[in-house]
Amino acid sequence: MISLAGYFLVMLGIGLYAFKKSTSDLSGYMLGGRDLHPAVVALSAGASDMSGWIMMGLPGAMFVSGLSSTWIAIGLVAGAWTNYFLVAPRLRVYTEKADDSITIPDYFANRFADNRNILRVISAVVIIIFFTIYTSSGVVAGGKLFESSFGLSYETGMYVTTGVVVLYTLFGGFLAVSMTDFVQGCIMFLALIVVPLVTYSLLDQPMPATLTEINPDMLSWLGAGSVLGIISALAWGLGYFGQPHIIVRFMSIRRVQDMPTARRIGMSWMIVAALGAVATGICGAAYAYEKGIAVDDPETIFLILSQVLFHPLVAGFLLAAILAAIMSTISSQLLVSSSSLTEDFYKTFVRREAGNKELVFVGRLSVIAVALCAIYLAYNRDSSILDLVSNAWAGFGAAFGPLIILSLYWKRMNLAGAIAGMVVGAATVLFWIYAPITVNGNSLSSIIYEIVPGFIMACVAIVLVSLLTQQPDKEISDLYDEVEESF
């Protein structure tokens, strides 16, 4: 508990430093003044991406399913690598040239000259809805952490986790979120190396033999699933192109020439972290079976190993790593949601003449509002962290992914196509999750991950509607050409 208290103080200290450093205007509060070091950008993107699911959700899936869940990690690594190449450099340049856009809806509105703010409003609504769901997954993870490790109530864990995140996000803004993400990324990196290595070294017999005793499918790359199951797992990689809390990091780097450095740092971190999460789940399953340890909730296997295998001081550090994973993502999601509420609703529709101090104040109020909504959703303690993340990840990936990529690379794309793609992508995902339709007794979502049909339908909608409607105005085409000349 002492280790966690020290960790909380460090995070709050960073928030105070960032408050004094760069929150005097909206651009500083929401985007760090576009002046972040590539290492901070890389680890911040990684830590905000690899939330509680990499410390709890993915190891839990590995614990239950074995090697077949590794396809999720493979898909994510491939998607992140492609994102750094396809999206990162162009988005950094385009958002600055498009009237210094500081949010993703802001970029869409400026990229397509959305004078009526239709696209801005739709994208902001998508961000707020799916990020509230996404944020609740981190709150659930925080509740489980405190309940499992300290014997506190689930509700107390929710409030403590969210409270600390809200405090440093509230005052420090984007700079605080990015700096704390950097520290948290380093802690997660070490923990995901130490736990699986120590667990493996303490096994009594070769791990394959133990896993086969548990379930013969544990060592099968296909598992008990199907080819569609593998496609669904790999399709997680498609989500990267549309995750606002990740791609906004690309907008904040100090110059586009630093992007290769950020890519090398970020991808190295991610590969090690993903391998560590996979190994934690698979080694944890073997260790728990050998020692007869009861694991009621597979998503707590990292917590159990931390408590059983390590000295209390080391265990405290490892628990701080889980908290780091949870808090890094919650803070990023709170800030992006806050920026949409402030820039895309308040400034656009309530007070166009609002000054920087007023907008920063509204942004801070928005952080609190989104956090409270996420806590409300997280009161269902039976929620699966991985399920909550997968739903939100698919929603963003399908609604924003095709739109981001095509807006950066296809000059003919227009406002009508952008609106159609976003609406169709989000609607397809929601239909796939909630429609009362089954095939041989299986829901649509269990047959193939909803991001696949959502992404495909969004691409089709963008292309067809753009080709069937008028070409973009000369001003929009000239902006595209100006960005193209930069490369």
Short mmCIF file of C-alpha atoms in Angstrom, two decimals:
data_model
loop_
_atom_site.label_atom_id
_atom_site.label_comp_id
_atom_site.label_asym_id
_atom_site.label_seq_id
_atom_site.Cartn_x
_atom_site.Cartn_y
_atom_site.Cartn_z
CA MET A 1 0.00 0.00 0.00
CA ILE A 2 2.96 2.31 0.72
CA SER A 3 4.27 1.76 -2.82
CA LEU A 4 0.91 2.76 -4.29
CA ALA A 5 0.71 5.84 -2.09
CA GLY A 6 4.13 6.92 -3.36
CA TYR A 7 3.02 6.25 -6.91
CA PHE A 8 -0.08 8.41 -6.44
CA LEU A 9 2.06 11.27 -5.10
CA VAL A 10 4.38 11.07 -8.12
CA MET A 11 1.44 11.25 -10.53
CA LEU A 12 -0.07 14.23 -8.71
CA GLY A 13 3.34 15.93 -8.66
CA ILE A 14 3.60 15.57 -12.42
CA GLY A 15 0.13 17.02 -12.75
CA LEU A 16 1.16 20.05 -10.68
CA TYR A 17 4.30 20.55 -12.77
CA ALA A 18 2.30 20.37 -16.01
CA PHE A 19 -0.28 22.80 -14.58
CA LYS A 20 2.46 25.41 -14.13
CA LYS A 21 4.07 24.59 -17.46
CA SER A 22 1.47 24.61 -20.24
CA THR A 23 -2.19 25.04 -19.46
CA SER A 24 -2.65 28.75 -20.09
CA ASP A 25 -4.46 28.23 -23.40
CA LEU A 26 -6.61 25.54 -25.00
CA SER A 27 -3.90 24.31 -27.37
CA GLY A 28 -1.50 23.87 -24.45
CA TYR A 29 -4.12 22.14 -22.32
CA MET A 30 -5.41 19.81 -25.06
CA LEU A 31 -2.29 19.20 -27.19
CA GLY A 32 0.79 20.21 -25.19
CA GLY A 33 1.60 23.00 -27.64
CA ARG A 34 2.67 20.44 -30.32
CA ASP A 35 6.10 20.30 -28.73
CA LEU A 36 6.49 16.82 -27.21
CA HIS A 37 9.69 14.77 -27.40
CA PRO A 38 9.37 11.61 -29.58
CA ALA A 39 10.08 9.32 -26.61
CA VAL A 40 7.25 10.91 -24.64
CA VAL A 41 4.93 10.64 -27.65
CA ALA A 42 5.84 6.98 -28.22
CA LEU A 43 5.46 5.76 -24.63
CA SER A 44 2.43 7.95 -24.08
CA ALA A 45 0.74 6.44 -27.14
CA GLY A 46 1.69 2.94 -26.02
CA ALA A 47 0.65 3.36 -22.39
CA SER A 48 -2.65 5.03 -23.24
CA ASP A 49 -3.33 2.24 -25.73
CA MET A 50 -2.28 -0.71 -23.59
CA SER A 51 -4.68 -0.02 -20.76
CA GLY A 52 -5.74 -2.40 -18.01
CA TRP A 53 -6.49 -4.93 -20.71
CA ILE A 54 -2.79 -5.69 -21.32
CA MET A 55 -2.18 -6.35 -17.62
CA MET A 56 -5.52 -8.02 -16.93
CA GLY A 57 -7.69 -8.54 -20.03
CA LEU A 58 -5.16 -10.19 -22.39
CA PRO A 59 -3.49 -12.36 -19.70
CA GLY A 60 -7.01 -13.42 -18.69
CA ALA A 61 -7.82 -14.43 -22.27
CA MET A 62 -4.55 -16.36 -22.51
CA PHE A 63 -5.28 -18.05 -19.17
CA VAL A 64 -8.60 -19.34 -20.51
CA SER A 65 -7.91 -19.98 -24.21
CA GLY A 66 -4.17 -20.49 -24.54
CA LEU A 67 -2.20 -19.67 -27.68
CA SER A 68 -5.28 -18.93 -29.78
CA SER A 69 -5.61 -15.56 -27.99
CA THR A 70 -2.11 -14.60 -29.17
CA TRP A 71 -3.64 -13.57 -32.50
CA ILE A 72 -5.05 -10.49 -30.75
CA ALA A 73 -1.53 -9.38 -29.81
CA ILE A 74 -0.23 -10.11 -33.31
CA GLY A 75 -3.03 -8.09 -34.89
CA LEU A 76 -2.42 -5.17 -32.54
CA VAL A 77 1.33 -5.06 -33.17
CA ALA A 78 0.77 -5.13 -36.95
CA GLY A 79 -1.89 -2.43 -36.70
CA ALA A 80 0.24 -0.15 -34.53
CA TRP A 81 3.24 -0.48 -36.86
CA THR A 82 1.08 0.36 -39.90
CA ASN A 83 -0.46 3.27 -38.03
CA TYR A 84 2.96 4.83 -37.45
CA PHE A 85 3.70 4.62 -41.19
CA LEU A 86 0.35 5.48 -42.77
CA VAL A 87 -1.28 7.88 -40.34
CA ALA A 88 1.24 9.48 -37.99
CA PRO A 89 3.34 11.75 -40.31
CA ARG A 90 0.49 12.96 -42.50
CA LEU A 91 -1.87 13.58 -39.60
CA ARG A 92 0.78 15.70 -37.85
CA VAL A 93 1.17 17.89 -40.93
CA TYR A 94 -2.48 17.96 -41.99
CA THR A 95 -3.88 18.94 -38.60
CA GLU A 96 -1.49 21.86 -38.31
CA LYS A 97 -2.18 23.13 -41.83
CA ALA A 98 -5.93 22.61 -41.45
CA ASP A 99 -6.37 25.71 -39.30
CA ASP A 100 -4.34 24.22 -36.42
CA SER A 101 -6.91 21.52 -35.61
CA ILE A 102 -6.50 20.33 -32.01
CA THR A 103 -9.15 17.60 -31.89
CA ILE A 104 -10.11 14.86 -34.34
CA PRO A 105 -13.61 16.36 -34.95
CA ASP A 106 -11.88 19.72 -35.43
CA TYR A 107 -9.65 18.16 -38.08
CA PHE A 108 -12.61 16.57 -39.87
CA ALA A 109 -14.49 19.88 -39.91
CA ASN A 110 -11.50 21.81 -41.29
CA ARG A 111 -10.43 19.08 -43.72
CA PHE A 112 -13.85 18.98 -45.41
CA ALA A 113 -14.94 22.61 -44.85
CA ASP A 114 -17.88 21.47 -42.74
CA ASN A 115 -19.40 24.91 -42.28
CA ARG A 116 -22.64 23.49 -40.88
CA ASN A 117 -20.70 21.40 -38.31
CA ILE A 118 -22.58 18.20 -39.17
CA LEU A 119 -19.44 16.06 -39.28
CA ARG A 120 -18.02 17.74 -36.20
CA VAL A 121 -21.12 16.96 -34.14
CA ILE A 122 -21.44 13.35 -35.30
CA SER A 123 -17.77 12.61 -34.62
CA ALA A 124 -17.92 14.30 -31.21
CA VAL A 125 -21.00 12.24 -30.27
CA VAL A 126 -19.20 9.04 -31.34
CA ILE A 127 -16.17 10.01 -29.24
CA ILE A 128 -18.19 10.80 -26.13
CA ILE A 129 -20.36 7.65 -26.32
CA PHE A 130 -17.61 5.13 -27.03
CA PHE A 131 -15.03 6.78 -24.76
CA THR A 132 -17.43 6.75 -21.84
CA ILE A 133 -17.74 2.98 -22.38
CA TYR A 134 -13.98 2.67 -22.86
CA THR A 135 -13.22 4.70 -19.73
CA SER A 136 -15.58 2.52 -17.70
CA SER A 137 -13.40 -0.51 -18.56
CA GLY A 138 -10.50 1.16 -16.76
CA VAL A 139 -12.70 1.99 -13.79
CA VAL A 140 -13.78 -1.67 -13.62
CA ALA A 141 -10.11 -2.72 -13.67
CA GLY A 142 -9.32 -0.30 -10.86
CA GLY A 143 -12.17 -1.65 -8.76
CA LYS A 144 -11.02 -5.24 -9.29
CA LEU A 145 -7.42 -4.31 -8.45
CA PHE A 146 -8.24 -2.79 -5.05
CA GLU A 147 -10.77 -5.50 -4.18
CA SER A 148 -8.45 -8.38 -5.06
CA SER A 149 -5.23 -6.94 -3.64
CA PHE A 150 -6.21 -4.90 -0.58
CA GLY A 151 -9.53 -6.30 0.53
CA LEU A 152 -11.22 -2.96 -0.11
CA SER A 153 -14.64 -2.78 -1.67
CA TYR A 154 -14.98 -2.73 -5.44
CA GLU A 155 -16.66 0.68 -5.21
CA THR A 156 -13.81 2.16 -3.14
CA GLY A 157 -11.32 0.98 -5.75
CA MET A 158 -13.33 2.67 -8.49
CA TYR A 159 -13.40 5.99 -6.68
CA VAL A 160 -9.72 6.00 -5.64
CA THR A 161 -8.49 5.13 -9.14
CA THR A 162 -10.74 7.62 -10.90
CA GLY A 163 -10.16 10.33 -8.30
CA VAL A 164 -6.37 10.39 -8.73
CA VAL A 165 -6.61 10.34 -12.53
CA VAL A 166 -9.15 13.16 -12.54
CA LEU A 167 -6.94 15.30 -10.30
CA TYR A 168 -3.80 15.23 -12.43
CA THR A 169 -5.75 15.38 -15.71
CA LEU A 170 -7.88 18.23 -14.38
CA PHE A 171 -4.96 20.49 -13.64
CA GLY A 172 -2.16 19.34 -15.93
CA GLY A 173 -4.03 18.67 -19.15
CA PHE A 174 -2.34 16.99 -22.11
CA LEU A 175 1.20 17.57 -20.87
CA ALA A 176 0.42 15.92 -17.52
CA VAL A 177 -1.30 13.01 -19.26
CA SER A 178 1.63 12.49 -21.65
CA MET A 179 4.31 12.79 -18.94
CA THR A 180 2.50 10.45 -16.57
CA ASP A 181 1.97 8.04 -19.47
CA PHE A 182 5.73 8.06 -20.06
CA VAL A 183 6.44 7.11 -16.43
CA GLN A 184 3.62 4.58 -16.42
CA GLY A 185 4.87 3.04 -19.66
CA CYS A 186 8.30 2.45 -18.10
CA ILE A 187 6.73 0.78 -15.04
CA MET A 188 4.52 -1.45 -17.21
CA PHE A 189 7.50 -2.43 -19.36
CA LEU A 190 9.50 -3.70 -16.37
CA ALA A 191 6.55 -5.50 -14.79
CA LEU A 192 5.65 -7.37 -17.98
CA ILE A 193 9.20 -8.70 -18.18
CA VAL A 194 9.65 -9.65 -14.51
CA VAL A 195 6.36 -11.45 -13.77
CA PRO A 196 6.35 -14.02 -16.62
CA LEU A 197 10.09 -14.76 -16.26
CA VAL A 198 9.83 -15.45 -12.53
CA THR A 199 6.63 -17.48 -12.98
CA TYR A 200 8.20 -19.63 -15.68
CA SER A 201 11.35 -20.23 -13.61
CA LEU A 202 9.26 -21.64 -10.73
CA LEU A 203 7.32 -24.25 -12.74
CA ASP A 204 7.89 -27.84 -11.60
CA GLN A 205 7.62 -29.48 -15.02
CA PRO A 206 7.87 -28.39 -18.65
CA MET A 207 5.09 -25.93 -19.34
CA PRO A 208 3.71 -27.67 -22.50
CA ALA A 209 3.00 -30.82 -20.52
CA THR A 210 1.13 -28.90 -17.84
CA LEU A 211 -0.92 -26.92 -20.36
CA THR A 212 -1.88 -30.09 -22.20
CA GLU A 213 -3.18 -31.54 -18.94
CA ILE A 214 -5.31 -28.44 -18.41
CA ASN A 215 -6.74 -28.45 -21.93
CA PRO A 216 -5.32 -30.00 -25.13
CA ASP A 217 -6.43 -26.88 -27.05
CA MET A 218 -4.24 -24.59 -24.92
CA LEU A 219 -1.24 -25.13 -27.23
CA SER A 220 -3.22 -24.90 -30.44
CA TRP A 221 -2.99 -21.66 -32.42
CA LEU A 222 -6.53 -22.30 -33.61
CA GLY A 223 -7.79 -23.46 -30.22
CA ALA A 224 -11.40 -24.48 -30.08
CA GLY A 225 -12.28 -21.68 -32.52
CA SER A 226 -12.30 -21.24 -36.28
CA VAL A 227 -10.62 -19.36 -39.09
CA LEU A 228 -13.17 -16.59 -38.58
CA GLY A 229 -12.03 -16.46 -34.96
CA ILE A 230 -8.43 -15.84 -36.06
CA ILE A 231 -9.58 -13.15 -38.51
CA SER A 232 -11.54 -11.53 -35.70
CA ALA A 233 -8.49 -11.52 -33.42
CA LEU A 234 -6.20 -10.11 -36.11
CA ALA A 235 -8.82 -7.48 -36.95
CA TRP A 236 -8.07 -5.74 -33.65
CA GLY A 237 -5.22 -4.14 -35.61
CA LEU A 238 -7.72 -2.26 -37.80
CA GLY A 239 -8.85 -0.32 -34.78
CA TYR A 240 -5.61 1.65 -34.46
CA PHE A 241 -6.39 3.97 -37.36
CA GLY A 242 -9.44 5.35 -35.57
CA GLN A 243 -8.49 5.59 -31.88
CA PRO A 244 -8.60 9.32 -30.97
CA HIS A 245 -6.58 8.90 -27.74
CA ILE A 246 -3.75 7.28 -29.71
CA ILE A 247 -3.64 9.27 -32.94
CA VAL A 248 -3.91 12.58 -31.08
CA ARG A 249 -0.39 11.78 -29.79
CA PHE A 250 0.87 12.00 -33.36
CA MET A 251 -0.55 15.53 -33.57
CA SER A 252 1.47 16.62 -30.52
CA ILE A 253 5.01 15.63 -31.59
CA ARG A 254 7.35 18.60 -31.95
CA ARG A 255 8.15 17.97 -35.65
CA VAL A 256 7.29 15.34 -38.23
CA GLN A 257 10.99 14.45 -38.69
CA ASP A 258 10.92 12.93 -35.19
CA MET A 259 8.29 10.38 -36.17
CA PRO A 260 10.72 7.55 -37.13
CA THR A 261 12.34 7.86 -33.68
CA ALA A 262 8.95 7.71 -32.01
CA ARG A 263 8.03 4.68 -34.13
CA ARG A 264 11.15 2.73 -33.17
CA ILE A 265 10.70 3.46 -29.46
CA GLY A 266 6.96 2.84 -29.50
CA MET A 267 7.07 -0.42 -31.43
CA SER A 268 9.94 -1.83 -29.35
CA TRP A 269 7.98 -1.07 -26.20
CA MET A 270 4.79 -2.55 -27.60
CA ILE A 271 6.31 -5.83 -28.81
CA VAL A 272 7.92 -6.51 -25.43
CA ALA A 273 4.74 -5.52 -23.57
CA ALA A 274 2.54 -7.74 -25.75
CA LEU A 275 4.89 -10.72 -25.39
CA GLY A 276 4.96 -10.16 -21.62
CA ALA A 277 1.16 -10.12 -21.38
CA VAL A 278 0.87 -13.30 -23.45
CA ALA A 279 3.54 -15.03 -21.37
CA THR A 280 1.93 -13.90 -18.11
CA GLY A 281 -1.36 -15.53 -19.02
CA ILE A 282 0.07 -18.79 -20.32
CA CYS A 283 2.70 -19.21 -17.56
CA GLY A 284 0.13 -18.18 -14.97
CA ALA A 285 -2.25 -20.90 -16.14
CA ALA A 286 0.48 -23.54 -15.78
CA TYR A 287 1.61 -22.25 -12.37
CA ALA A 288 -1.93 -22.03 -10.94
CA TYR A 289 -2.68 -25.58 -12.12
CA GLU A 290 0.53 -27.02 -10.64
CA LYS A 291 0.12 -25.30 -7.27
CA GLY A 292 -3.63 -25.80 -7.03
CA ILE A 293 -4.33 -22.06 -6.85
CA ALA A 294 -8.00 -21.20 -7.37
CA VAL A 295 -8.48 -18.40 -9.91
CA ASP A 296 -12.09 -17.26 -9.80
CA ASP A 297 -11.55 -14.37 -12.22
CA PRO A 298 -8.95 -15.11 -14.95
CA GLU A 299 -8.44 -11.38 -15.47
CA THR A 300 -6.81 -11.16 -12.03
CA ILE A 301 -4.01 -13.67 -12.77
CA PHE A 302 -1.35 -10.92 -12.86
CA LEU A 303 -2.54 -9.74 -9.44
CA ILE A 304 -2.43 -13.26 -8.02
CA LEU A 305 1.08 -13.94 -9.32
CA SER A 306 2.30 -10.59 -7.93
CA GLN A 307 1.04 -11.44 -4.46
CA VAL A 308 2.10 -15.11 -4.38
CA LEU A 309 5.57 -14.90 -5.92
CA PHE A 310 7.09 -11.63 -4.73
CA HIS A 311 8.13 -9.77 -1.59
CA PRO A 312 5.48 -7.22 -0.51
CA LEU A 313 7.64 -4.28 -1.63
CA VAL A 314 8.13 -5.79 -5.09
CA ALA A 315 4.47 -6.78 -5.20
CA GLY A 316 3.59 -3.15 -4.47
CA PHE A 317 5.63 -2.06 -7.48
CA LEU A 318 3.90 -4.65 -9.67
CA LEU A 319 0.48 -3.54 -8.48
CA ALA A 320 1.53 0.02 -9.32
CA ALA A 321 2.26 -1.23 -12.85
CA ILE A 322 -1.32 -2.43 -13.21
CA LEU A 323 -2.59 0.83 -11.83
CA ALA A 324 -0.30 2.64 -14.29
CA ALA A 325 -1.83 0.75 -17.18
CA ILE A 326 -5.33 1.56 -16.00
CA MET A 327 -4.70 5.22 -15.20
CA SER A 328 -2.77 6.02 -18.37
CA THR A 329 -5.69 5.08 -20.56
CA ILE A 330 -8.39 6.63 -18.38
CA SER A 331 -6.55 9.96 -18.37
CA SER A 332 -6.13 9.96 -22.15
CA GLN A 333 -9.76 9.10 -22.73
CA LEU A 334 -10.98 11.73 -20.27
CA LEU A 335 -8.91 14.39 -21.99
CA VAL A 336 -10.05 13.50 -25.52
CA SER A 337 -13.70 13.39 -24.42
CA SER A 338 -13.22 16.70 -22.62
CA SER A 339 -11.66 18.29 -25.70
CA SER A 340 -14.64 17.24 -27.83
CA LEU A 341 -17.16 18.58 -25.34
CA THR A 342 -15.23 21.85 -25.08
CA GLU A 343 -14.06 22.51 -28.64
CA ASP A 344 -16.76 20.76 -30.62
CA PHE A 345 -19.85 21.57 -28.54
CA TYR A 346 -19.27 24.46 -26.14
CA LYS A 347 -17.12 26.66 -28.36
CA THR A 348 -19.02 25.79 -31.54
CA PHE A 349 -22.59 26.06 -30.31
CA VAL A 350 -22.65 27.80 -26.91
CA ARG A 351 -19.99 30.55 -26.85
CA ARG A 352 -18.01 31.09 -30.01
CA GLU A 353 -16.30 34.12 -28.46
CA ALA A 354 -15.15 32.20 -25.35
CA GLY A 355 -11.58 32.99 -24.32
CA ASN A 356 -8.82 30.52 -23.51
CA LYS A 357 -9.29 30.66 -19.74
CA GLU A 358 -13.01 29.98 -20.08
CA LEU A 359 -12.43 27.07 -22.48
CA VAL A 360 -9.83 25.48 -20.20
CA PHE A 361 -12.27 25.81 -17.29
CA VAL A 362 -15.04 24.15 -19.33
CA GLY A 363 -12.57 21.44 -20.35
CA ARG A 364 -11.87 20.67 -16.71
CA LEU A 365 -15.58 20.50 -15.90
CA SER A 366 -15.98 18.10 -18.83
CA VAL A 367 -13.28 15.81 -17.40
CA ILE A 368 -15.33 15.49 -14.19
CA ALA A 369 -18.59 14.90 -16.07
CA VAL A 370 -17.21 12.08 -18.23
CA ALA A 371 -15.53 10.48 -15.20
CA LEU A 372 -18.81 10.40 -13.29
CA CYS A 373 -20.61 8.77 -16.24
CA ALA A 374 -17.86 6.14 -16.50
CA ILE A 375 -18.14 5.36 -12.78
CA TYR A 376 -21.89 4.91 -13.16
CA LEU A 377 -21.41 2.37 -15.98
CA ALA A 378 -18.68 0.58 -14.01
CA TYR A 379 -21.01 -0.21 -11.13
CA ASN A 380 -21.75 -3.48 -12.92
CA ARG A 381 -18.80 -5.29 -11.35
CA ASP A 382 -19.36 -8.37 -13.53
CA SER A 383 -18.35 -6.44 -16.65
CA SER A 384 -15.47 -8.00 -18.58
CA ILE A 385 -12.61 -5.58 -19.15
CA LEU A 386 -11.79 -7.13 -22.51
CA ASP A 387 -15.44 -7.06 -23.65
CA LEU A 388 -15.83 -3.36 -22.79
CA VAL A 389 -12.58 -2.50 -24.56
CA SER A 390 -13.45 -4.59 -27.62
CA ASN A 391 -16.81 -2.85 -28.08
CA ALA A 392 -15.36 0.65 -27.84
CA TRP A 393 -12.30 -0.30 -29.92
CA ALA A 394 -14.53 -1.60 -32.71
CA GLY A 395 -16.74 1.49 -32.58
CA PHE A 396 -13.83 3.88 -33.02
CA GLY A 397 -12.03 1.68 -35.53
CA ALA A 398 -15.03 1.42 -37.85
CA ALA A 399 -16.34 4.99 -37.44
CA PHE A 400 -13.01 6.83 -37.65
CA GLY A 401 -10.43 4.42 -39.16
CA PRO A 402 -11.53 4.47 -42.83
CA LEU A 403 -12.30 8.18 -42.54
CA ILE A 404 -8.82 9.03 -41.19
CA ILE A 405 -6.93 6.96 -43.78
CA LEU A 406 -8.91 8.08 -46.82
CA SER A 407 -8.93 11.72 -45.71
CA LEU A 408 -5.13 11.64 -45.67
CA TYR A 409 -4.63 9.81 -48.97
CA TRP A 410 -7.67 10.33 -51.25
CA LYS A 411 -8.13 13.80 -52.73
CA ARG A 412 -11.58 13.00 -54.19
CA MET A 413 -13.13 12.27 -50.79
CA ASN A 414 -15.74 14.86 -49.81
CA LEU A 415 -17.91 15.89 -46.87
CA ALA A 416 -20.88 13.75 -47.87
CA GLY A 417 -18.65 10.67 -48.12
CA ALA A 418 -17.09 11.41 -44.73
CA ILE A 419 -20.47 11.70 -43.04
CA ALA A 420 -21.75 8.53 -44.70
CA GLY A 421 -18.67 6.55 -43.72
CA MET A 422 -18.76 7.60 -40.09
CA VAL A 423 -22.48 6.94 -39.65
CA VAL A 424 -22.42 3.61 -41.47
CA GLY A 425 -19.30 2.41 -39.61
CA ALA A 426 -20.66 3.23 -36.15
CA ALA A 427 -24.16 1.94 -36.96
CA THR A 428 -22.82 -1.35 -38.31
CA VAL A 429 -20.81 -1.96 -35.14
CA LEU A 430 -23.78 -1.20 -32.89
CA PHE A 431 -26.05 -3.41 -35.01
CA TRP A 432 -23.53 -6.26 -34.92
CA ILE A 433 -23.31 -6.07 -31.12
CA TYR A 434 -26.93 -5.51 -30.14
CA ALA A 435 -29.14 -6.84 -32.97
CA PRO A 436 -31.29 -9.79 -31.78
CA ILE A 437 -30.06 -11.94 -34.65
CA THR A 438 -28.36 -15.32 -34.27
CA VAL A 439 -26.83 -17.84 -36.64
CA ASN A 440 -27.09 -21.41 -35.39
CA GLY A 441 -27.66 -19.99 -31.94
CA ASN A 442 -24.58 -17.74 -32.05
CA SER A 443 -24.70 -13.94 -31.96
CA LEU A 444 -23.22 -12.00 -34.86
CA SER A 445 -20.46 -10.65 -32.63
CA SER A 446 -19.39 -14.15 -31.57
CA ILE A 447 -19.08 -15.27 -35.20
CA ILE A 448 -16.81 -12.45 -36.35
CA TYR A 449 -15.57 -9.35 -34.52
CA GLU A 450 -17.83 -6.38 -35.27
CA ILE A 451 -14.95 -4.18 -36.45
CA VAL A 452 -14.60 -6.28 -39.61
CA PRO A 453 -18.05 -5.60 -41.13
CA GLY A 454 -18.01 -2.08 -39.68
CA PHE A 455 -14.68 -1.17 -41.31
CA ILE A 456 -15.66 -2.68 -44.66
CA MET A 457 -19.07 -1.00 -44.78
CA ALA A 458 -17.57 2.37 -43.82
CA CYS A 459 -15.00 2.16 -46.63
CA VAL A 460 -17.69 1.26 -49.15
CA ALA A 461 -19.94 4.10 -47.98
CA ILE A 462 -17.14 6.69 -48.19
CA VAL A 463 -16.08 5.70 -51.69
CA LEU A 464 -19.57 5.33 -53.18
CA VAL A 465 -21.04 8.51 -51.71
CA SER A 466 -17.94 10.57 -52.55
CA LEU A 467 -18.04 9.40 -56.19
CA LEU A 468 -21.80 9.96 -56.50
CA THR A 469 -21.70 13.52 -55.13
CA GLN A 470 -19.85 16.66 -56.20
CA GLN A 471 -16.10 16.98 -56.05
CA PRO A 472 -14.47 18.86 -53.16
CA ASP A 473 -14.10 22.63 -53.48
CA LYS A 474 -10.88 24.11 -54.79
CA GLU A 475 -9.91 25.32 -51.31
CA ILE A 476 -10.08 21.75 -49.96
CA SER A 477 -8.15 20.36 -52.94
CA ASP A 478 -5.47 23.04 -52.55
CA LEU A 479 -5.07 22.15 -48.87
CA TYR A 480 -4.63 18.48 -49.81
CA ASP A 481 -1.99 19.43 -52.43
CA GLU A 482 -0.15 21.57 -49.88
CA VAL A 483 0.08 18.64 -47.49
CA GLU A 484 1.09 16.29 -50.29
CA GLU A 485 4.00 18.56 -51.19
CA SER A 486 5.37 18.12 -47.66
CA PHE A 487 6.11 14.48 -48.48
#
